CSV table of C-alpha atoms in Angstrom, one decimal:
chain,number,residue,atom,x,y,z
A,1,MET,CA,-57.8,38.1,37.6
A,2,CYS,CA,-55.5,35.3,36.8
A,3,VAL,CA,-54.0,33.0,39.5
A,4,ILE,CA,-50.4,34.0,40.3
A,5,ARG,CA,-48.9,30.5,39.0
A,6,LYS,CA,-50.9,30.8,35.7
A,7,CYS,CA,-49.7,34.3,34.9
A,8,ALA,CA,-46.1,33.3,35.7
A,9,VAL,CA,-46.4,30.3,33.2
A,10,SER,CA,-48.3,32.6,30.6
A,11,PHE,CA,-45.3,35.0,30.9
A,12,SER,CA,-42.7,32.2,30.6
A,13,LEU,CA,-44.5,30.9,27.4
A,14,MET,CA,-44.4,34.5,26.0
A,15,LEU,CA,-40.7,35.2,26.6
A,16,ALA,CA,-39.9,31.9,25.2
A,17,SER,CA,-41.9,32.6,22.2
A,18,LEU,CA,-40.1,35.9,21.9
A,19,SER,CA,-36.7,34.0,22.1
A,20,ALA,CA,-37.5,31.6,19.5
A,21,TYR,CA,-38.3,34.4,16.9
A,22,ALA,CA,-36.0,37.0,18.3
A,23,GLU,CA,-35.5,39.8,15.6
A,24,LEU,CA,-32.5,39.2,13.5
A,25,PRO,CA,-29.8,41.6,12.7
A,26,ALA,CA,-31.0,43.6,9.4
A,27,SER,CA,-28.3,42.5,7.3
A,28,VAL,CA,-29.1,38.8,8.0
A,29,ALA,CA,-32.6,39.3,7.7
A,30,ASP,CA,-32.3,41.0,4.3
A,31,ALA,CA,-29.9,38.4,2.8
A,32,LEU,CA,-32.1,35.5,3.8
A,33,LYS,CA,-35.1,37.7,2.4
A,34,LYS,CA,-33.2,38.4,-1.0
A,35,VAL,CA,-32.9,34.8,-1.8
A,36,GLY,CA,-36.2,33.5,-0.5
A,37,ILE,CA,-35.5,31.8,2.7
A,38,PRO,CA,-38.0,32.2,5.4
A,39,GLN,CA,-36.8,33.0,8.8
A,40,GLN,CA,-38.6,29.9,10.3
A,41,SER,CA,-36.3,27.7,8.4
A,42,VAL,CA,-33.5,29.2,10.1
A,43,ALA,CA,-31.8,28.6,13.6
A,44,ILE,CA,-29.3,31.0,15.2
A,45,TYR,CA,-27.5,31.2,18.6
A,46,VAL,CA,-24.8,33.4,19.6
A,47,GLN,CA,-23.1,33.8,22.8
A,48,ALA,CA,-20.1,35.2,24.3
A,49,VAL,CA,-17.8,32.7,25.9
A,50,GLU,CA,-17.4,34.6,29.1
A,51,GLY,CA,-21.4,35.5,29.2
A,52,SER,CA,-23.8,33.6,30.9
A,53,ASN,CA,-26.8,34.2,28.3
A,54,PRO,CA,-26.9,34.3,24.5
A,55,ILE,CA,-26.9,37.8,22.8
A,56,LEU,CA,-28.9,36.3,20.0
A,57,GLU,CA,-31.2,33.3,19.9
A,58,HIS,CA,-33.5,32.5,16.8
A,59,ASN,CA,-35.6,29.2,16.9
A,60,SER,CA,-32.6,28.1,18.8
A,61,ASP,CA,-34.4,24.9,20.3
A,62,LYS,CA,-35.5,23.6,17.0
A,63,SER,CA,-34.1,20.1,15.9
A,64,LEU,CA,-32.6,20.6,12.8
A,65,ASN,CA,-30.4,18.6,10.3
A,66,PRO,CA,-26.8,20.2,11.1
A,67,ALA,CA,-25.0,18.2,8.0
A,68,SER,CA,-21.1,18.2,8.6
A,69,VAL,CA,-21.3,20.5,11.5
A,70,MET,CA,-22.3,17.3,13.5
A,71,LYS,CA,-18.7,16.5,13.2
A,72,LEU,CA,-17.8,19.1,15.9
A,73,VAL,CA,-19.8,17.1,18.5
A,74,THR,CA,-18.1,13.7,17.3
A,75,THR,CA,-14.5,15.3,17.3
A,76,ASN,CA,-15.3,16.9,20.6
A,77,ALA,CA,-16.1,13.6,22.5
A,78,ALA,CA,-13.4,12.1,21.2
A,79,LEU,CA,-10.9,14.6,22.4
A,80,GLU,CA,-12.3,14.6,25.8
A,81,LEU,CA,-13.0,10.6,26.1
A,82,LEU,CA,-10.0,9.5,24.1
A,83,THR,CA,-7.6,12.6,24.9
A,84,PRO,CA,-5.5,14.4,22.2
A,85,THR,CA,-2.5,11.9,22.8
A,86,TYR,CA,-4.7,8.9,21.8
A,87,ARG,CA,-3.1,6.8,19.1
A,88,TRP,CA,-4.5,4.0,16.9
A,89,LYS,CA,-2.6,0.9,16.3
A,90,THR,CA,-2.3,-1.6,13.4
A,91,GLU,CA,-0.9,-5.2,14.1
A,92,VAL,CA,1.0,-7.8,12.2
A,93,TYR,CA,1.0,-11.4,13.1
A,94,ARG,CA,2.0,-14.9,11.6
A,95,ASP,CA,0.4,-18.2,12.1
A,96,GLY,CA,3.6,-20.1,10.8
A,97,GLU,CA,7.5,-20.4,11.4
A,98,VAL,CA,9.9,-18.2,9.7
A,99,VAL,CA,12.5,-20.2,7.8
A,100,PHE,CA,15.9,-18.5,6.9
A,101,ASP,CA,18.3,-19.0,3.9
A,102,LYS,CA,21.8,-18.5,3.8
A,103,LEU,CA,21.4,-14.7,3.1
A,104,ASN,CA,19.0,-14.6,6.3
A,105,ASN,CA,16.0,-13.9,4.1
A,106,GLY,CA,13.3,-15.2,5.9
A,107,ASN,CA,10.3,-17.1,4.2
A,108,LEU,CA,6.9,-17.3,6.2
A,109,GLN,CA,5.6,-20.8,5.9
A,110,GLY,CA,2.1,-19.7,6.9
A,111,ASN,CA,-0.4,-16.7,6.9
A,112,LEU,CA,0.2,-13.0,7.4
A,113,ILE,CA,-2.3,-11.6,9.5
A,114,ILE,CA,-3.1,-8.0,9.8
A,115,LYS,CA,-5.4,-6.7,12.5
A,116,GLY,CA,-6.9,-3.3,12.2
A,117,TYR,CA,-8.1,-1.1,15.0
A,118,GLY,CA,-9.9,1.5,13.0
A,119,ASP,CA,-7.0,4.3,12.1
A,120,PRO,CA,-9.0,6.6,10.1
A,121,ASN,CA,-5.8,8.1,8.7
A,122,PHE,CA,-3.9,5.0,7.9
A,123,ARG,CA,-2.7,5.8,4.3
A,124,ALA,CA,-0.6,4.1,1.7
A,125,GLN,CA,2.7,5.5,3.2
A,126,GLU,CA,1.4,4.0,6.5
A,127,LEU,CA,1.0,0.5,5.2
A,128,TRP,CA,4.5,0.9,3.1
A,129,ARG,CA,6.1,1.8,6.7
A,130,LEU,CA,4.5,-1.0,8.4
A,131,LEU,CA,5.8,-3.4,5.7
A,132,MET,CA,9.0,-2.1,5.6
A,133,SER,CA,9.1,-3.0,9.5
A,134,LEU,CA,8.0,-6.4,8.6
A,135,GLN,CA,10.6,-7.0,6.4
A,136,GLN,CA,13.4,-5.9,9.1
A,137,ALA,CA,11.9,-8.0,11.4
A,138,GLY,CA,13.3,-10.8,8.9
A,139,ILE,CA,10.2,-11.7,6.6
A,140,LYS,CA,10.9,-11.3,3.1
A,141,GLY,CA,8.8,-13.7,1.7
A,142,ILE,CA,5.1,-15.5,2.3
A,143,ASP,CA,4.1,-18.7,1.6
A,144,GLY,CA,0.5,-18.4,2.7
A,145,ASP,CA,-2.4,-15.8,2.4
A,146,LEU,CA,-2.7,-12.2,3.6
A,147,VAL,CA,-5.6,-12.6,6.3
A,148,ILE,CA,-7.2,-9.2,7.3
A,149,ASP,CA,-9.0,-9.2,10.8
A,150,LYS,CA,-11.5,-6.4,10.9
A,151,SER,CA,-13.4,-8.0,14.3
A,152,TYR,CA,-12.7,-4.4,16.2
A,153,PHE,CA,-15.7,-3.0,14.3
A,154,ALA,CA,-19.1,-5.1,14.1
A,155,LYS,CA,-19.7,-7.2,10.8
A,156,ASN,CA,-22.7,-5.2,9.5
A,157,ILE,CA,-20.2,-1.8,9.5
A,158,GLY,CA,-19.8,-1.1,5.6
A,159,ASN,CA,-23.1,-2.7,4.4
A,160,ARG,CA,-25.1,0.4,3.9
A,161,LYS,CA,-26.7,2.0,0.9
A,162,ALA,CA,-24.8,5.0,-0.5
A,163,PHE,CA,-26.0,8.4,0.9
A,164,ASP,CA,-26.9,9.6,-2.7
A,165,ASP,CA,-27.0,8.5,-6.3
A,166,GLU,CA,-23.3,9.0,-6.6
A,167,THR,CA,-22.2,5.6,-5.6
A,168,TRP,CA,-18.8,5.6,-6.6
A,169,ARG,CA,-17.8,8.9,-4.9
A,170,ALA,CA,-15.3,8.8,-2.1
A,171,TYR,CA,-17.6,10.3,0.5
A,172,ASN,CA,-19.9,7.3,0.1
A,173,ALA,CA,-17.2,5.0,1.4
A,174,GLU,CA,-18.1,2.9,4.5
A,175,PRO,CA,-15.8,2.6,7.7
A,176,SER,CA,-13.8,-0.3,8.4
A,177,ALA,CA,-11.4,-1.6,11.0
A,178,PHE,CA,-8.7,-1.8,8.5
A,179,LEU,CA,-8.9,1.2,6.2
A,180,VAL,CA,-6.2,1.9,3.6
A,181,ASN,CA,-6.1,5.3,2.0
A,182,GLY,CA,-9.8,5.7,2.8
A,183,ARG,CA,-10.2,3.3,-0.2
A,184,ASN,CA,-9.8,6.3,-2.2
A,185,THR,CA,-8.5,6.4,-5.9
A,186,SER,CA,-7.7,9.9,-6.8
A,187,PHE,CA,-7.8,10.7,-10.7
A,188,LYS,CA,-5.7,13.6,-11.6
A,189,LEU,CA,-6.9,15.7,-14.5
A,190,ASN,CA,-4.7,18.3,-16.4
A,191,SER,CA,-3.9,19.3,-20.1
A,192,THR,CA,-0.7,19.3,-22.1
A,193,GLY,CA,-0.8,20.6,-25.8
A,194,SER,CA,-3.9,19.4,-27.2
A,195,LEU,CA,-4.5,16.3,-25.1
A,196,VAL,CA,-6.5,15.9,-21.6
A,197,ASN,CA,-4.3,13.7,-19.1
A,198,ILE,CA,-5.9,11.5,-16.7
A,199,SER,CA,-3.8,9.5,-14.0
A,200,GLN,CA,-3.9,8.0,-10.7
A,201,GLU,CA,-2.2,9.8,-7.8
A,202,PHE,CA,-1.4,6.2,-6.3
A,203,ALA,CA,-1.6,4.0,-9.2
A,204,LEU,CA,-2.9,0.6,-8.6
A,205,PRO,CA,-2.5,-2.0,-11.6
A,206,GLU,CA,-5.9,-3.2,-11.2
A,207,VAL,CA,-7.4,0.0,-12.1
A,208,GLN,CA,-7.5,0.7,-16.1
A,209,ILE,CA,-8.5,4.1,-17.3
A,210,ILE,CA,-10.3,4.6,-20.5
A,211,ASN,CA,-9.8,8.4,-21.7
A,212,ASN,CA,-12.3,9.8,-24.1
A,213,MET,CA,-11.9,13.4,-23.0
A,214,LYS,CA,-11.6,16.2,-25.3
A,215,LEU,CA,-9.8,19.6,-24.7
A,216,THR,CA,-12.2,22.7,-25.0
A,217,GLN,CA,-10.9,26.3,-24.5
A,218,GLY,CA,-12.6,28.9,-22.0
A,219,ALA,CA,-13.0,29.6,-18.3
A,220,CYS,CA,-12.8,26.5,-16.1
A,221,GLY,CA,-16.0,27.4,-14.3
A,222,ALA,CA,-18.2,24.3,-13.5
A,223,TRP,CA,-15.6,21.9,-14.8
A,224,ARG,CA,-17.0,18.9,-13.0
A,225,ASN,CA,-20.3,19.3,-15.1
A,226,ARG,CA,-18.6,19.0,-18.3
A,227,PHE,CA,-17.7,15.4,-18.0
A,228,SER,CA,-19.1,12.1,-16.9
A,229,TYR,CA,-17.3,8.7,-15.9
A,230,THR,CA,-18.5,5.1,-15.7
A,231,VAL,CA,-17.1,2.4,-13.5
A,232,SER,CA,-16.9,-1.1,-14.6
A,233,PRO,CA,-15.8,-3.6,-12.1
A,234,ASN,CA,-14.3,-6.9,-13.1
A,235,ASN,CA,-12.8,-10.1,-11.3
A,236,ASN,CA,-9.6,-8.5,-11.3
A,237,GLY,CA,-10.1,-4.6,-10.8
A,238,ALA,CA,-12.1,-2.1,-12.4
A,239,THR,CA,-12.1,-0.1,-15.7
A,240,VAL,CA,-13.2,3.7,-15.5
A,241,THR,CA,-14.0,5.5,-18.6
A,242,PHE,CA,-14.1,9.3,-19.1
A,243,ASN,CA,-16.2,11.3,-21.6
A,244,GLY,CA,-16.5,15.1,-21.8
A,245,THR,CA,-14.4,18.0,-21.9
A,246,PHE,CA,-11.6,19.7,-20.2
A,247,SER,CA,-10.2,23.4,-20.1
A,248,PRO,CA,-6.5,24.1,-19.8
A,249,ASP,CA,-8.0,27.0,-17.6
A,250,CYS,CA,-8.7,24.6,-15.0
A,251,GLY,CA,-5.0,23.5,-14.6
A,252,GLU,CA,-5.0,20.5,-12.2
A,253,ARG,CA,-8.4,19.0,-10.9
A,254,TYR,CA,-8.9,16.0,-8.8
A,255,LEU,CA,-12.0,13.5,-9.0
A,256,GLU,CA,-12.0,11.2,-5.8
A,257,LEU,CA,-13.6,7.7,-6.4
A,258,SER,CA,-14.0,4.8,-4.2
A,259,LEU,CA,-14.1,1.7,-6.6
A,260,PHE,CA,-13.2,-1.2,-4.3
A,261,ASP,CA,-14.8,-2.4,-1.0
A,262,ASP,CA,-12.0,-1.9,2.0
A,263,GLU,CA,-10.9,-5.5,1.7
A,264,ARG,CA,-10.0,-5.6,-1.8
A,265,TYR,CA,-8.3,-2.1,-1.7
A,266,ALA,CA,-6.2,-3.2,1.1
A,267,PHE,CA,-5.1,-6.4,-0.5
A,268,TYR,CA,-4.4,-4.6,-3.9
A,269,THR,CA,-2.3,-2.0,-2.1
A,270,PHE,CA,-0.7,-4.8,0.0
A,271,LYS,CA,0.4,-6.6,-3.1
A,272,LYS,CA,1.9,-3.5,-4.9
A,273,LEU,CA,4.0,-2.4,-1.9
A,274,TRP,CA,5.3,-5.6,-1.0
A,275,ARG,CA,6.3,-6.5,-4.2
A,276,GLU,CA,8.0,-2.9,-4.5
A,277,LEU,CA,10.0,-3.4,-1.5
A,278,GLY,CA,11.1,-6.9,-3.1
A,279,GLY,CA,8.9,-9.1,-1.1
A,280,LYS,CA,7.3,-12.6,-2.5
A,281,PHE,CA,3.9,-13.2,-2.2
A,282,ASN,CA,1.4,-15.2,-4.3
A,283,GLY,CA,-1.1,-15.9,-2.0
A,284,SER,CA,-5.1,-14.8,-1.7
A,285,LEU,CA,-7.0,-12.6,0.6
A,286,LYS,CA,-9.0,-14.1,3.5
A,287,VAL,CA,-11.2,-11.9,5.9
A,288,GLN,CA,-11.3,-13.4,9.2
A,289,GLU,CA,-10.6,-13.1,13.0
A,290,MET,CA,-7.0,-14.4,13.5
A,291,PRO,CA,-6.3,-17.7,15.3
A,292,SER,CA,-5.2,-17.9,18.9
A,293,ILE,CA,-1.9,-19.3,18.0
A,294,ALA,CA,-0.9,-16.3,15.9
A,295,ILE,CA,2.2,-14.8,17.1
A,296,LYS,CA,2.7,-11.0,17.1
A,297,VAL,CA,5.5,-9.6,14.6
A,298,VAL,CA,5.3,-5.7,14.5
A,299,GLU,CA,3.2,-3.0,15.9
A,300,GLN,CA,2.5,0.4,14.3
A,301,VAL,CA,0.8,3.4,15.9
A,302,SER,CA,-0.9,6.5,14.3
A,303,ASP,CA,-0.4,10.2,14.7
A,304,PRO,CA,-2.1,11.6,17.8
A,305,LEU,CA,-6.0,12.1,17.7
A,306,GLY,CA,-5.1,15.8,18.2
A,307,TYR,CA,-3.5,16.2,14.9
A,308,VAL,CA,-5.9,13.6,13.2
A,309,VAL,CA,-9.0,15.7,14.1
A,310,ARG,CA,-7.6,18.9,12.2
A,311,ASP,CA,-8.1,16.5,9.2
A,312,ILE,CA,-11.6,15.8,9.7
A,313,ASN,CA,-12.8,19.2,10.7
A,314,LYS,CA,-10.7,21.7,8.5
A,315,TRP,CA,-11.5,19.5,5.1
A,316,SER,CA,-14.7,17.9,6.4
A,317,ASN,CA,-13.9,14.1,6.0
A,318,ASN,CA,-16.9,12.1,6.5
A,319,LEU,CA,-15.1,8.7,6.3
A,320,MET,CA,-12.6,9.6,9.2
A,321,ALA,CA,-15.5,11.1,11.2
A,322,ARG,CA,-17.3,7.7,10.9
A,323,GLN,CA,-14.2,6.0,11.9
A,324,LEU,CA,-13.9,8.0,14.9
A,325,LEU,CA,-17.4,7.6,16.2
A,326,LEU,CA,-16.7,3.8,15.8
A,327,THR,CA,-13.7,4.3,17.8
A,328,ILE,CA,-15.2,6.0,20.6
A,329,ALA,CA,-17.6,3.2,20.5
A,330,ALA,CA,-15.1,0.4,20.9
A,331,GLU,CA,-13.0,2.2,23.4
A,332,VAL,CA,-15.6,3.3,25.6
A,333,SER,CA,-18.0,0.6,25.3
A,334,GLY,CA,-15.8,-2.3,23.8
A,335,PRO,CA,-15.7,-4.1,20.5
A,336,PRO,CA,-17.3,-4.8,18.2
A,337,ALA,CA,-17.9,-1.2,17.7
A,338,THR,CA,-21.6,0.0,16.1
A,339,GLU,CA,-22.7,3.5,15.4
A,340,ALA,CA,-25.6,3.0,18.1
A,341,LYS,CA,-22.7,2.2,20.6
A,342,GLY,CA,-21.0,5.4,19.7
A,343,SER,CA,-24.3,7.5,19.8
A,344,MET,CA,-25.0,6.5,23.4
A,345,VAL,CA,-21.4,6.9,24.6
A,346,ILE,CA,-21.7,10.4,23.1
A,347,LYS,CA,-24.9,11.2,24.9
A,348,ASN,CA,-23.4,10.0,28.0
A,349,TRP,CA,-20.6,11.9,27.8
A,350,LEU,CA,-22.9,15.1,27.1
A,351,ALA,CA,-24.9,14.3,30.2
A,352,THR,CA,-22.0,14.1,32.6
A,353,LYS,CA,-21.3,17.8,31.6
A,354,GLY,CA,-24.9,18.8,32.4
A,355,LEU,CA,-25.8,19.0,28.7
A,356,LYS,CA,-28.8,16.9,28.1
A,357,PHE,CA,-29.9,16.9,24.3
A,358,ASP,CA,-33.1,15.3,24.2
A,359,GLU,CA,-33.4,16.1,20.5
A,360,LEU,CA,-29.9,14.8,19.5
A,361,VAL,CA,-30.0,12.0,16.9
A,362,ILE,CA,-26.5,10.4,15.6
A,363,GLU,CA,-26.8,8.1,12.9
A,364,ASN,CA,-22.9,7.9,11.7
A,365,GLY,CA,-21.2,11.3,13.5
A,366,SER,CA,-20.2,12.8,10.2
A,367,GLY,CA,-23.4,14.6,9.0
A,368,LEU,CA,-23.8,12.9,6.1
A,369,SER,CA,-27.3,12.1,7.0
A,370,ARG,CA,-30.8,12.7,6.5
A,371,ILE,CA,-31.8,11.7,9.9
A,372,GLU,CA,-29.0,13.6,12.3
A,373,ARG,CA,-30.5,16.2,14.3
A,374,ILE,CA,-29.4,18.9,16.9
A,375,SER,CA,-30.7,22.3,17.9
A,376,ALA,CA,-28.6,25.5,17.5
A,377,GLY,CA,-29.0,26.0,21.2
A,378,HIS,CA,-27.5,22.9,22.3
A,379,LEU,CA,-24.6,22.8,19.9
A,380,GLY,CA,-23.7,26.2,21.0
A,381,GLN,CA,-24.0,25.5,24.6
A,382,MET,CA,-21.5,22.4,23.8
A,383,LEU,CA,-19.0,25.0,22.3
A,384,VAL,CA,-19.1,27.3,25.2
A,385,SER,CA,-18.5,24.4,27.5
A,386,THR,CA,-15.7,23.2,25.1
A,387,TYR,CA,-14.1,26.6,25.5
A,388,HIS,CA,-13.6,26.3,29.2
A,389,GLY,CA,-12.8,22.6,28.9
A,390,ALA,CA,-9.0,21.0,28.8
A,391,VAL,CA,-9.4,20.3,25.1
A,392,MET,CA,-10.0,23.7,23.7
A,393,PRO,CA,-6.7,24.1,22.0
A,394,GLU,CA,-6.9,21.0,20.2
A,395,MET,CA,-10.5,21.5,19.4
A,396,MET,CA,-10.4,25.2,18.2
A,397,ALA,CA,-7.2,24.4,16.2
A,398,SER,CA,-8.9,21.5,14.1
A,399,MET,CA,-11.5,24.1,12.8
A,400,PRO,CA,-11.0,26.2,9.5
A,401,ILE,CA,-9.7,29.5,9.9
A,402,LEU,CA,-11.9,32.0,8.1
A,403,SER,CA,-10.6,33.2,4.9
A,404,LYS,CA,-7.2,31.2,5.5
A,405,ASP,CA,-7.8,27.4,5.3
A,406,GLY,CA,-10.4,24.4,4.9
A,407,THR,CA,-13.6,24.9,4.1
A,408,VAL,CA,-13.8,28.6,4.8
A,409,MET,CA,-10.9,29.3,2.7
A,410,GLY,CA,-12.5,31.6,0.4
A,411,ARG,CA,-14.8,33.4,2.6
A,412,LEU,CA,-14.8,37.1,3.6
A,413,LYS,CA,-11.2,37.9,2.3
A,414,ASP,CA,-12.0,41.5,2.2
A,415,SER,CA,-13.5,41.6,5.6
A,416,ARG,CA,-11.8,42.8,8.9
A,417,SER,CA,-13.0,39.4,10.4
A,418,LYS,CA,-10.8,37.3,8.2
A,419,GLY,CA,-8.5,35.2,10.5
A,420,ARG,CA,-10.4,35.8,13.3
A,421,ALA,CA,-12.9,33.2,13.3
A,422,HIS,CA,-12.5,29.2,13.6
A,423,LEU,CA,-15.7,28.0,11.8
A,424,LYS,CA,-16.9,24.4,10.8
A,425,THR,CA,-19.1,24.5,7.9
A,426,GLY,CA,-21.8,21.9,6.6
A,427,SER,CA,-23.8,21.3,3.5
A,428,ILE,CA,-26.0,18.6,1.8
A,429,ASP,CA,-29.0,19.1,-0.2
A,430,GLY,CA,-31.5,21.2,1.7
A,431,VAL,CA,-29.3,21.8,4.5
A,432,SER,CA,-26.5,24.5,5.1
A,433,ALA,CA,-24.8,25.3,8.6
A,434,ILE,CA,-21.6,27.0,10.1
A,435,ALA,CA,-20.6,27.0,13.7
A,436,GLY,CA,-17.5,27.8,15.8
A,437,TYR,CA,-15.6,30.9,17.5
A,438,VAL,CA,-15.8,34.4,16.3
A,439,LEU,CA,-13.4,37.0,17.9
A,440,ASP,CA,-14.9,40.3,17.8
A,441,ALA,CA,-13.1,43.6,17.1
A,442,ASN,CA,-12.4,44.1,21.0
A,443,ASN,CA,-11.0,40.7,21.3
A,444,HIS,CA,-14.0,39.1,23.0
A,445,ARG,CA,-14.6,35.5,21.5
A,446,HIS,CA,-18.2,34.5,21.1
A,447,VAL,CA,-19.8,31.1,19.8
A,448,LEU,CA,-21.6,31.5,16.5
A,449,VAL,CA,-24.2,28.7,15.4
A,450,MET,CA,-26.3,29.1,12.2
A,451,MET,CA,-28.4,26.1,10.6
A,452,VAL,CA,-30.6,26.5,7.6
A,453,ASN,CA,-33.0,23.7,6.5
A,454,HIS,CA,-35.0,24.7,3.4
A,455,THR,CA,-34.8,23.5,-0.4
A,456,LYS,CA,-32.7,27.2,-0.9
A,457,ALA,CA,-30.3,26.4,2.0
A,458,ALA,CA,-27.3,26.3,-0.4
A,459,GLU,CA,-28.0,29.9,-1.2
A,460,SER,CA,-27.7,31.1,2.7
A,461,LYS,CA,-24.2,31.7,2.4
A,462,ASN,CA,-24.1,35.6,2.5
A,463,ALA,CA,-26.8,35.4,5.4
A,464,GLN,CA,-24.0,33.3,7.2
A,465,ASP,CA,-21.4,35.8,6.1
A,466,ALA,CA,-23.6,38.9,7.4
A,467,LEU,CA,-24.0,36.9,10.8
A,468,ILE,CA,-20.4,36.4,11.1
A,469,GLU,CA,-19.8,40.1,10.4
A,470,TRP,CA,-22.5,41.1,12.9
A,471,VAL,CA,-20.7,39.2,15.7
A,472,HIS,CA,-17.4,40.6,14.9
A,473,GLN,CA,-18.7,44.0,15.3
A,474,GLN,CA,-20.0,43.7,18.6
A,475,PRO,CA,-19.0,46.3,21.3
């Protein structure tokens, strides 16, 4: 006969084992089996937001790589810690006097200084607006240099190895306290007549294109696999050479590359826009902290965080998520920001909510990582907690709507669940994940998390869709 305490422990272990390997819905199990993904490589957590216990758990305590689903943790923390009304600022200073001529055009006899605070959505049009404000403040010419102050983020930010061999792809760009256009050069490909056209969406004169593309007929299909590009940097910019074929059936397609570091991209964009606005500048670029004697000229603020998180989650923008993690670090722990500071802030924030995630590993907050980890159960518990919190409307609105927009636009279009789920996806080699909220046929909302870590993870989409359908059909 066993001692009562030992029997209780044994029974608890048995229950934990049953929970860890709960029987999956037949449709989900069949979809996994069909593509050869073992159930031990899958973690699932489903709970009604008004319920106190999950209705389905499978490996829910297993620490797995979530890929871009990690953005839900980062954006949720940001919305609560910074509030949805938070705005980034970008400041412009001068370190010399402004001398006016007879036409009241001001000439700055000194350097122009831009101090960035990590705005993840500072596009070329935002820089144009900032420079227009500068000219309206009276500065039309600059005798000195352009100084960029990036001290809000730590100096080692932006000196990491690329995530994969696609060194020039935009998703591999590193964060910066002064990030313009995400350092993104977008190439548009289309065809007219017998020609393949390649152009820049925002054309920088420092980028030269060599177009060796040939037109081919047939379905668009895997269009990206039919051509290659080579980037040749030089002292005055970069040359991009395109070789391969392109079909008219593709219409317009885009390739996003990051050809320059954050400093040079910002400098090239500044020169282009300043001259288009009629300003005069012949100086060079300096990257350093601004002097104490600098005088502020103008300040510009971003859209509120509640809007910005939509771009991060709906289209899974890695660089913006990384900027957000560093912003959390700087605002809560103080500058200069580091990823380690941001990770600690998020863990402390979770702890204040009674959510202690010992397995949580945050490298950069975007999910573009081989070491980031979280369990399906803990992610699900965070989403349940979020649903009952103050920032639920902004958080849910930031997530893609099933079959309607974002990264789930094309999924389950013929299903009754279309438009009734807000779901964030994640995918890197060997990882596929989906998480968010699903409204069932009786208008009861559930949290759903499914993560797959396996060499065939990319083939788990049908199993994920089957789980969404199963949740939607709950009584």
